[in-house]
GROMACS .gro file of C-alpha atoms in nm:
model
  254
    1MET     CA    1   0.746   6.646  -2.164
    2SER     CA    2   0.643   7.009  -2.248
    3GLU     CA    3   0.781   7.181  -2.533
    4THR     CA    4   0.830   7.508  -2.357
    5CYS     CA    5   1.020   7.368  -2.032
    6LEU     CA    6   1.132   7.609  -1.773
    7ALA     CA    7   1.479   7.597  -1.727
    8GLY     CA    8   1.620   7.390  -1.434
    9LEU     CA    9   1.339   7.127  -1.377
   10ALA     CA   10   1.425   6.864  -1.666
   11GLY     CA   11   1.593   6.569  -1.515
   12ARG     CA   12   1.533   6.685  -1.139
   13VAL     CA   13   1.421   6.471  -0.884
   14SER     CA   14   1.140   6.626  -0.721
   15LEU     CA   15   0.891   6.570  -0.411
   16VAL     CA   16   0.560   6.671  -0.406
   17THR     CA   17   0.391   6.635  -0.056
   18GLY     CA   18  -0.002   6.663  -0.053
   19ALA     CA   19  -0.025   6.544  -0.366
   20SER     CA   20  -0.346   6.304  -0.370
   21ARG     CA   21  -0.558   6.580  -0.514
   22GLY     CA   22  -0.608   6.933  -0.604
   23ILE     CA   23  -0.319   7.177  -0.631
   24GLY     CA   24  -0.071   6.920  -0.507
   25ALA     CA   25  -0.170   6.649  -0.767
   26GLY     CA   26  -0.164   6.951  -1.040
   27ILE     CA   27   0.214   7.051  -0.928
   28ALA     CA   28   0.321   6.684  -0.936
   29ALA     CA   29   0.168   6.647  -1.299
   30ALA     CA   30   0.322   6.965  -1.422
   31LEU     CA   31   0.665   6.894  -1.288
   32ALA     CA   32   0.686   6.544  -1.452
   33ALA     CA   33   0.555   6.717  -1.781
   34HIS     CA   34   0.855   6.952  -1.762
   35GLY     CA   35   1.094   6.646  -1.745
   36ALA     CA   36   1.125   6.610  -1.344
   37LYS     CA   37   1.118   6.275  -1.192
   38VAL     CA   38   0.856   6.311  -0.922
   39MET     CA   39   0.790   6.152  -0.584
   40VAL     CA   40   0.419   6.189  -0.525
   41CYS     CA   41   0.347   6.182  -0.181
   42GLY     CA   42   0.028   6.155   0.017
   43ARG     CA   43  -0.219   5.963   0.266
   44ASP     CA   44  -0.468   5.829  -0.012
   45ASP     CA   45  -0.288   5.530  -0.178
   46ALA     CA   46  -0.566   5.483  -0.438
   47ALA     CA   47  -0.570   5.870  -0.542
   48LEU     CA   48  -0.195   5.860  -0.570
   49ALA     CA   49  -0.174   5.552  -0.805
   50ARG     CA   50  -0.433   5.716  -1.012
   51ILE     CA   51  -0.212   6.035  -1.044
   52VAL     CA   52   0.083   5.844  -1.103
   53GLU     CA   53  -0.068   5.634  -1.363
   54GLU     CA   54  -0.176   5.942  -1.553
   55ILE     CA   55   0.166   6.093  -1.556
   56ARG     CA   56   0.354   5.768  -1.676
   57SER     CA   57   0.077   5.749  -1.954
   58LYS     CA   58   0.203   6.069  -2.071
   59GLY     CA   59   0.565   5.975  -2.058
   60GLY     CA   60   0.633   6.111  -1.712
   61GLN     CA   61   0.823   5.960  -1.455
   62ALA     CA   62   0.648   5.933  -1.093
   63GLU     CA   63   0.646   5.694  -0.796
   64PRO     CA   64   0.383   5.723  -0.544
   65ALA     CA   65   0.437   5.746  -0.170
   66VAL     CA   66   0.209   5.730   0.108
   67ALA     CA   67   0.349   5.886   0.448
   68ASP     CA   68   0.244   6.071   0.728
   69LEU     CA   69   0.414   6.366   0.754
   70THR     CA   70   0.367   6.480   1.072
   71ASP     CA   71   0.565   6.164   1.174
   72VAL     CA   72   0.954   6.195   1.179
   73ASP     CA   73   1.041   5.822   1.128
   74ALA     CA   74   0.787   5.843   0.827
   75VAL     CA   75   0.954   6.144   0.667
   76ARG     CA   76   1.298   5.984   0.700
   77ALA     CA   77   1.158   5.671   0.543
   78LEU     CA   78   1.019   5.877   0.266
   79ARG     CA   79   1.370   6.036   0.206
   80ILE     CA   80   1.528   5.731   0.188
   81ALA     CA   81   1.252   5.586  -0.060
   82ALA     CA   82   1.317   5.858  -0.284
   83GLN     CA   83   1.684   5.830  -0.313
   84ALA     CA   84   1.635   5.444  -0.385
   85ARG     CA   85   1.387   5.537  -0.670
   86PHE     CA   86   1.541   5.855  -0.835
   87GLY     CA   87   1.831   5.970  -0.630
   88ALA     CA   88   1.876   6.283  -0.384
   89VAL     CA   89   1.569   6.510  -0.403
   90GLU     CA   90   1.652   6.851  -0.538
   91LEU     CA   91   1.337   7.009  -0.556
   92VAL     CA   92   1.053   7.019  -0.281
   93VAL     CA   93   0.688   7.129  -0.282
   94ALA     CA   94   0.561   7.114   0.048
   95CYS     CA   95   0.190   7.140  -0.004
   96ALA     CA   96   0.071   6.880   0.253
   97GLY     CA   97  -0.215   7.045   0.469
   98GLY     CA   98  -0.601   7.070   0.519
   99GLY     CA   99  -0.853   7.240   0.743
  100GLY     CA  100  -0.964   7.584   0.764
  101ALA     CA  101  -1.325   7.576   0.798
  102PRO     CA  102  -1.467   7.889   0.948
  103GLN     CA  103  -1.502   7.829   1.326
  104PRO     CA  104  -1.495   8.070   1.598
  105LEU     CA  105  -1.181   8.075   1.815
  106LEU     CA  106  -1.353   8.028   2.146
  107GLU     CA  107  -1.532   7.707   2.003
  108GLU     CA  108  -1.243   7.548   1.848
  109ASP     CA  109  -1.124   7.242   2.077
  110VAL     CA  110  -0.757   7.180   2.172
  111ALA     CA  111  -0.752   6.843   1.970
  112CYS     CA  112  -0.858   7.024   1.657
  113TRP     CA  113  -0.599   7.330   1.710
  114ARG     CA  114  -0.313   7.025   1.764
  115GLN     CA  115  -0.423   6.834   1.440
  116THR     CA  116  -0.415   7.164   1.227
  117ILE     CA  117  -0.075   7.275   1.360
  118ASP     CA  118   0.050   6.942   1.280
  119VAL     CA  119  -0.098   6.888   0.952
  120ASN     CA  120   0.000   7.224   0.778
  121LEU     CA  121   0.323   7.335   0.982
  122THR     CA  122   0.474   7.053   1.157
  123SER     CA  123   0.467   6.817   0.864
  124ALA     CA  124   0.642   7.123   0.654
  125PHE     CA  125   0.889   7.169   0.926
  126LEU     CA  126   0.966   6.807   0.914
  127THR     CA  127   1.009   6.799   0.522
  128LEU     CA  128   1.264   7.084   0.532
  129LYS     CA  129   1.448   6.952   0.823
  130THR     CA  130   1.483   6.591   0.640
  131PHE     CA  131   1.520   6.721   0.283
  132LEU     CA  132   1.736   7.021   0.321
  133PRO     CA  133   2.070   6.865   0.431
  134SER     CA  134   2.157   6.713   0.142
  135MET     CA  135   2.048   6.991  -0.079
  136CYS     CA  136   2.305   7.184   0.128
  137GLU     CA  137   2.575   6.925   0.085
  138ARG     CA  138   2.541   6.953  -0.303
  139GLY     CA  139   2.508   7.322  -0.306
  140ARG     CA  140   2.160   7.316  -0.516
  141GLY     CA  141   1.799   7.291  -0.445
  142ALA     CA  142   1.470   7.469  -0.433
  143VAL     CA  143   1.167   7.452  -0.186
  144VAL     CA  144   0.812   7.602  -0.227
  145THR     CA  145   0.616   7.594   0.078
  146MET     CA  146   0.225   7.622   0.035
  147SER     CA  147   0.079   7.880   0.267
  148SER     CA  148  -0.251   8.064   0.214
  149THR     CA  149  -0.414   8.407   0.206
  150ALA     CA  150  -0.508   8.318   0.563
  151GLY     CA  151  -0.156   8.351   0.674
  152ARG     CA  152  -0.136   8.680   0.534
  153GLN     CA  153  -0.447   8.868   0.634
  154LEU     CA  154  -0.752   8.801   0.864
  155SER     CA  155  -1.004   8.613   0.707
  156GLY     CA  156  -1.297   8.356   0.776
  157ALA     CA  157  -1.054   8.052   0.825
  158CYS     CA  158  -1.019   7.922   1.175
  159ALA     CA  159  -0.751   8.032   1.407
  160SER     CA  160  -0.540   7.754   1.405
  161TYR     CA  161  -0.543   7.714   1.039
  162ALA     CA  162  -0.446   8.097   1.001
  163ALA     CA  163  -0.190   8.044   1.276
  164ALA     CA  164  -0.038   7.763   1.114
  165LYS     CA  165  -0.044   7.952   0.761
  166ALA     CA  166   0.132   8.236   0.911
  167GLY     CA  167   0.381   8.031   1.098
  168LEU     CA  168   0.473   7.851   0.762
  169LEU     CA  169   0.561   8.181   0.619
  170THR     CA  170   0.798   8.273   0.897
  171LEU     CA  171   0.945   7.905   0.883
  172THR     CA  172   0.975   7.974   0.506
  173ARG     CA  173   1.191   8.274   0.533
  174GLN     CA  174   1.407   8.133   0.837
  175ALA     CA  175   1.472   7.840   0.636
  176ALA     CA  176   1.572   8.048   0.345
  177LEU     CA  177   1.816   8.264   0.529
  178GLU     CA  178   1.988   7.970   0.689
  179VAL     CA  179   2.048   7.767   0.364
  180ALA     CA  180   2.083   8.063   0.103
  181GLY     CA  181   2.471   8.061   0.152
  182HIS     CA  182   2.435   7.658   0.050
  183GLY     CA  183   2.313   7.774  -0.296
  184VAL     CA  184   1.934   7.661  -0.202
  185ARG     CA  185   1.637   7.871  -0.212
  186VAL     CA  186   1.304   7.846  -0.032
  187ASN     CA  187   0.999   8.034  -0.105
  188ALA     CA  188   0.646   8.004  -0.047
  189ILE     CA  189   0.321   8.068  -0.228
  190ALA     CA  190   0.012   8.207  -0.068
  191PRO     CA  191  -0.300   8.100  -0.284
  192SER     CA  192  -0.645   8.207  -0.209
  193ALA     CA  193  -0.995   8.087  -0.340
  194ILE     CA  194  -0.861   7.806  -0.564
  195VAL     CA  195  -1.130   7.603  -0.764
  196THR     CA  196  -1.051   7.263  -0.627
  197ASP     CA  197  -1.328   6.978  -0.541
  198ARG     CA  198  -1.405   7.175  -0.210
  199MET     CA  199  -1.477   7.493  -0.379
  200ALA     CA  200  -1.638   7.312  -0.679
  201ALA     CA  201  -1.902   7.159  -0.469
  202GLN     CA  202  -2.034   7.495  -0.321
  203PRO     CA  203  -2.349   7.618  -0.490
  204PRO     CA  204  -2.288   7.835  -0.801
  205GLU     CA  205  -2.431   8.160  -0.682
  206LEU     CA  206  -2.178   8.130  -0.367
  207ARG     CA  207  -1.904   8.069  -0.612
  208ARG     CA  208  -2.002   8.369  -0.831
  209ALA     CA  209  -2.011   8.586  -0.497
  210ILE     CA  210  -1.665   8.487  -0.364
  211ALA     CA  211  -1.521   8.564  -0.736
  212GLN     CA  212  -1.677   8.918  -0.731
  213SER     CA  213  -1.509   8.982  -0.403
  214PHE     CA  214  -1.164   8.968  -0.589
  215PRO     CA  215  -1.001   9.246  -0.755
  216LEU     CA  216  -0.969   9.027  -1.067
  217LYS     CA  217  -1.327   8.900  -1.054
  218ARG     CA  218  -1.262   8.525  -1.083
  219LEU     CA  219  -1.170   8.243  -0.866
  220GLY     CA  220  -0.822   8.104  -0.893
  221THR     CA  221  -0.734   7.788  -1.066
  222VAL     CA  222  -0.483   7.490  -0.996
  223GLU     CA  223  -0.300   7.593  -1.301
  224ASP     CA  224  -0.250   7.943  -1.149
  225VAL     CA  225  -0.071   7.816  -0.843
  226THR     CA  226   0.124   7.545  -1.059
  227ALA     CA  227   0.255   7.815  -1.294
  228ALA     CA  228   0.385   8.004  -1.014
  229THR     CA  229   0.527   7.703  -0.803
  230LEU     CA  230   0.705   7.597  -1.145
  231PHE     CA  231   0.853   7.951  -1.187
  232LEU     CA  232   0.971   7.947  -0.832
  233LEU     CA  233   1.164   7.606  -0.866
  234SER     CA  234   1.304   7.693  -1.177
  235ASP     CA  235   1.642   7.855  -1.292
  236ALA     CA  236   1.419   8.166  -1.377
  237ALA     CA  237   1.392   8.238  -1.019
  238SER     CA  238   1.751   8.172  -0.907
  239TRP     CA  239   1.785   8.525  -0.742
  240ILE     CA  240   1.451   8.483  -0.541
  241THR     CA  241   1.444   8.344  -0.187
  242GLY     CA  242   1.294   8.396   0.127
  243THR     CA  243   0.980   8.558  -0.059
  244THR     CA  244   0.596   8.500  -0.038
  245LEU     CA  245   0.411   8.494  -0.395
  246ASP     CA  246   0.042   8.580  -0.359
  247VAL     CA  247  -0.169   8.382  -0.602
  248ALA     CA  248  -0.494   8.567  -0.467
  249GLY     CA  249  -0.624   8.760  -0.738
  250GLY     CA  250  -0.514   9.075  -0.593
  251ARG     CA  251  -0.692   9.004  -0.274
  252VAL     CA  252  -0.407   9.076  -0.043
  253MET     CA  253  -0.375   9.431  -0.157
  254LEU     CA  254  -0.713   9.503  -0.028
   0.00000   0.00000   0.00000
């Protein structure tokens, strides 16, 4: 456990979706380091096993869970599994998503559109719908959804991804409004160019050019997103709900 734990994380039962790699994996590890009990959810069984083993090797508590979050029955089964392993989930990070590769609207087919909306938006809707009721019953809980600057301003992302991420921001605010009276908070993070495996695979000259396009003249890191997420989950953000925190190096103000 971290020696400088944020208040309100230690001992809390947490769920991180999209945690097989990248941002989700980093958030799961950070929550465990701050003393939370973490359900690590994704679609890659082998990757989840590695992440959970690393967490446990450092003294953290974690359990892997493979689930298709676009399937309502699978999400319900995930809630039951979390309850059986750790107890009722109190903190949720809805990080599942994908897609976004540049593609003209007129070339994007209907199947791609539907899949991208389902993976990025429907998955979050089902996660909120499944886990918020028990938080409201207990009068305590916090949720962070993972949007993108593609949902905040026009970008080179494909239309389906931009629409899904913009929709996720409105879903977040709507959920926050509906559950605020129960003592439950819901906020969003909107990252921009983060150094994950996909970004790291780009040529160095392209990464440098992308970094120079940001006011802060660097790319974001998983740690940047993790720090913002843990803040919003913690008691330090106890009077913050329905907001979007841009982890984007100043891009959104341009």
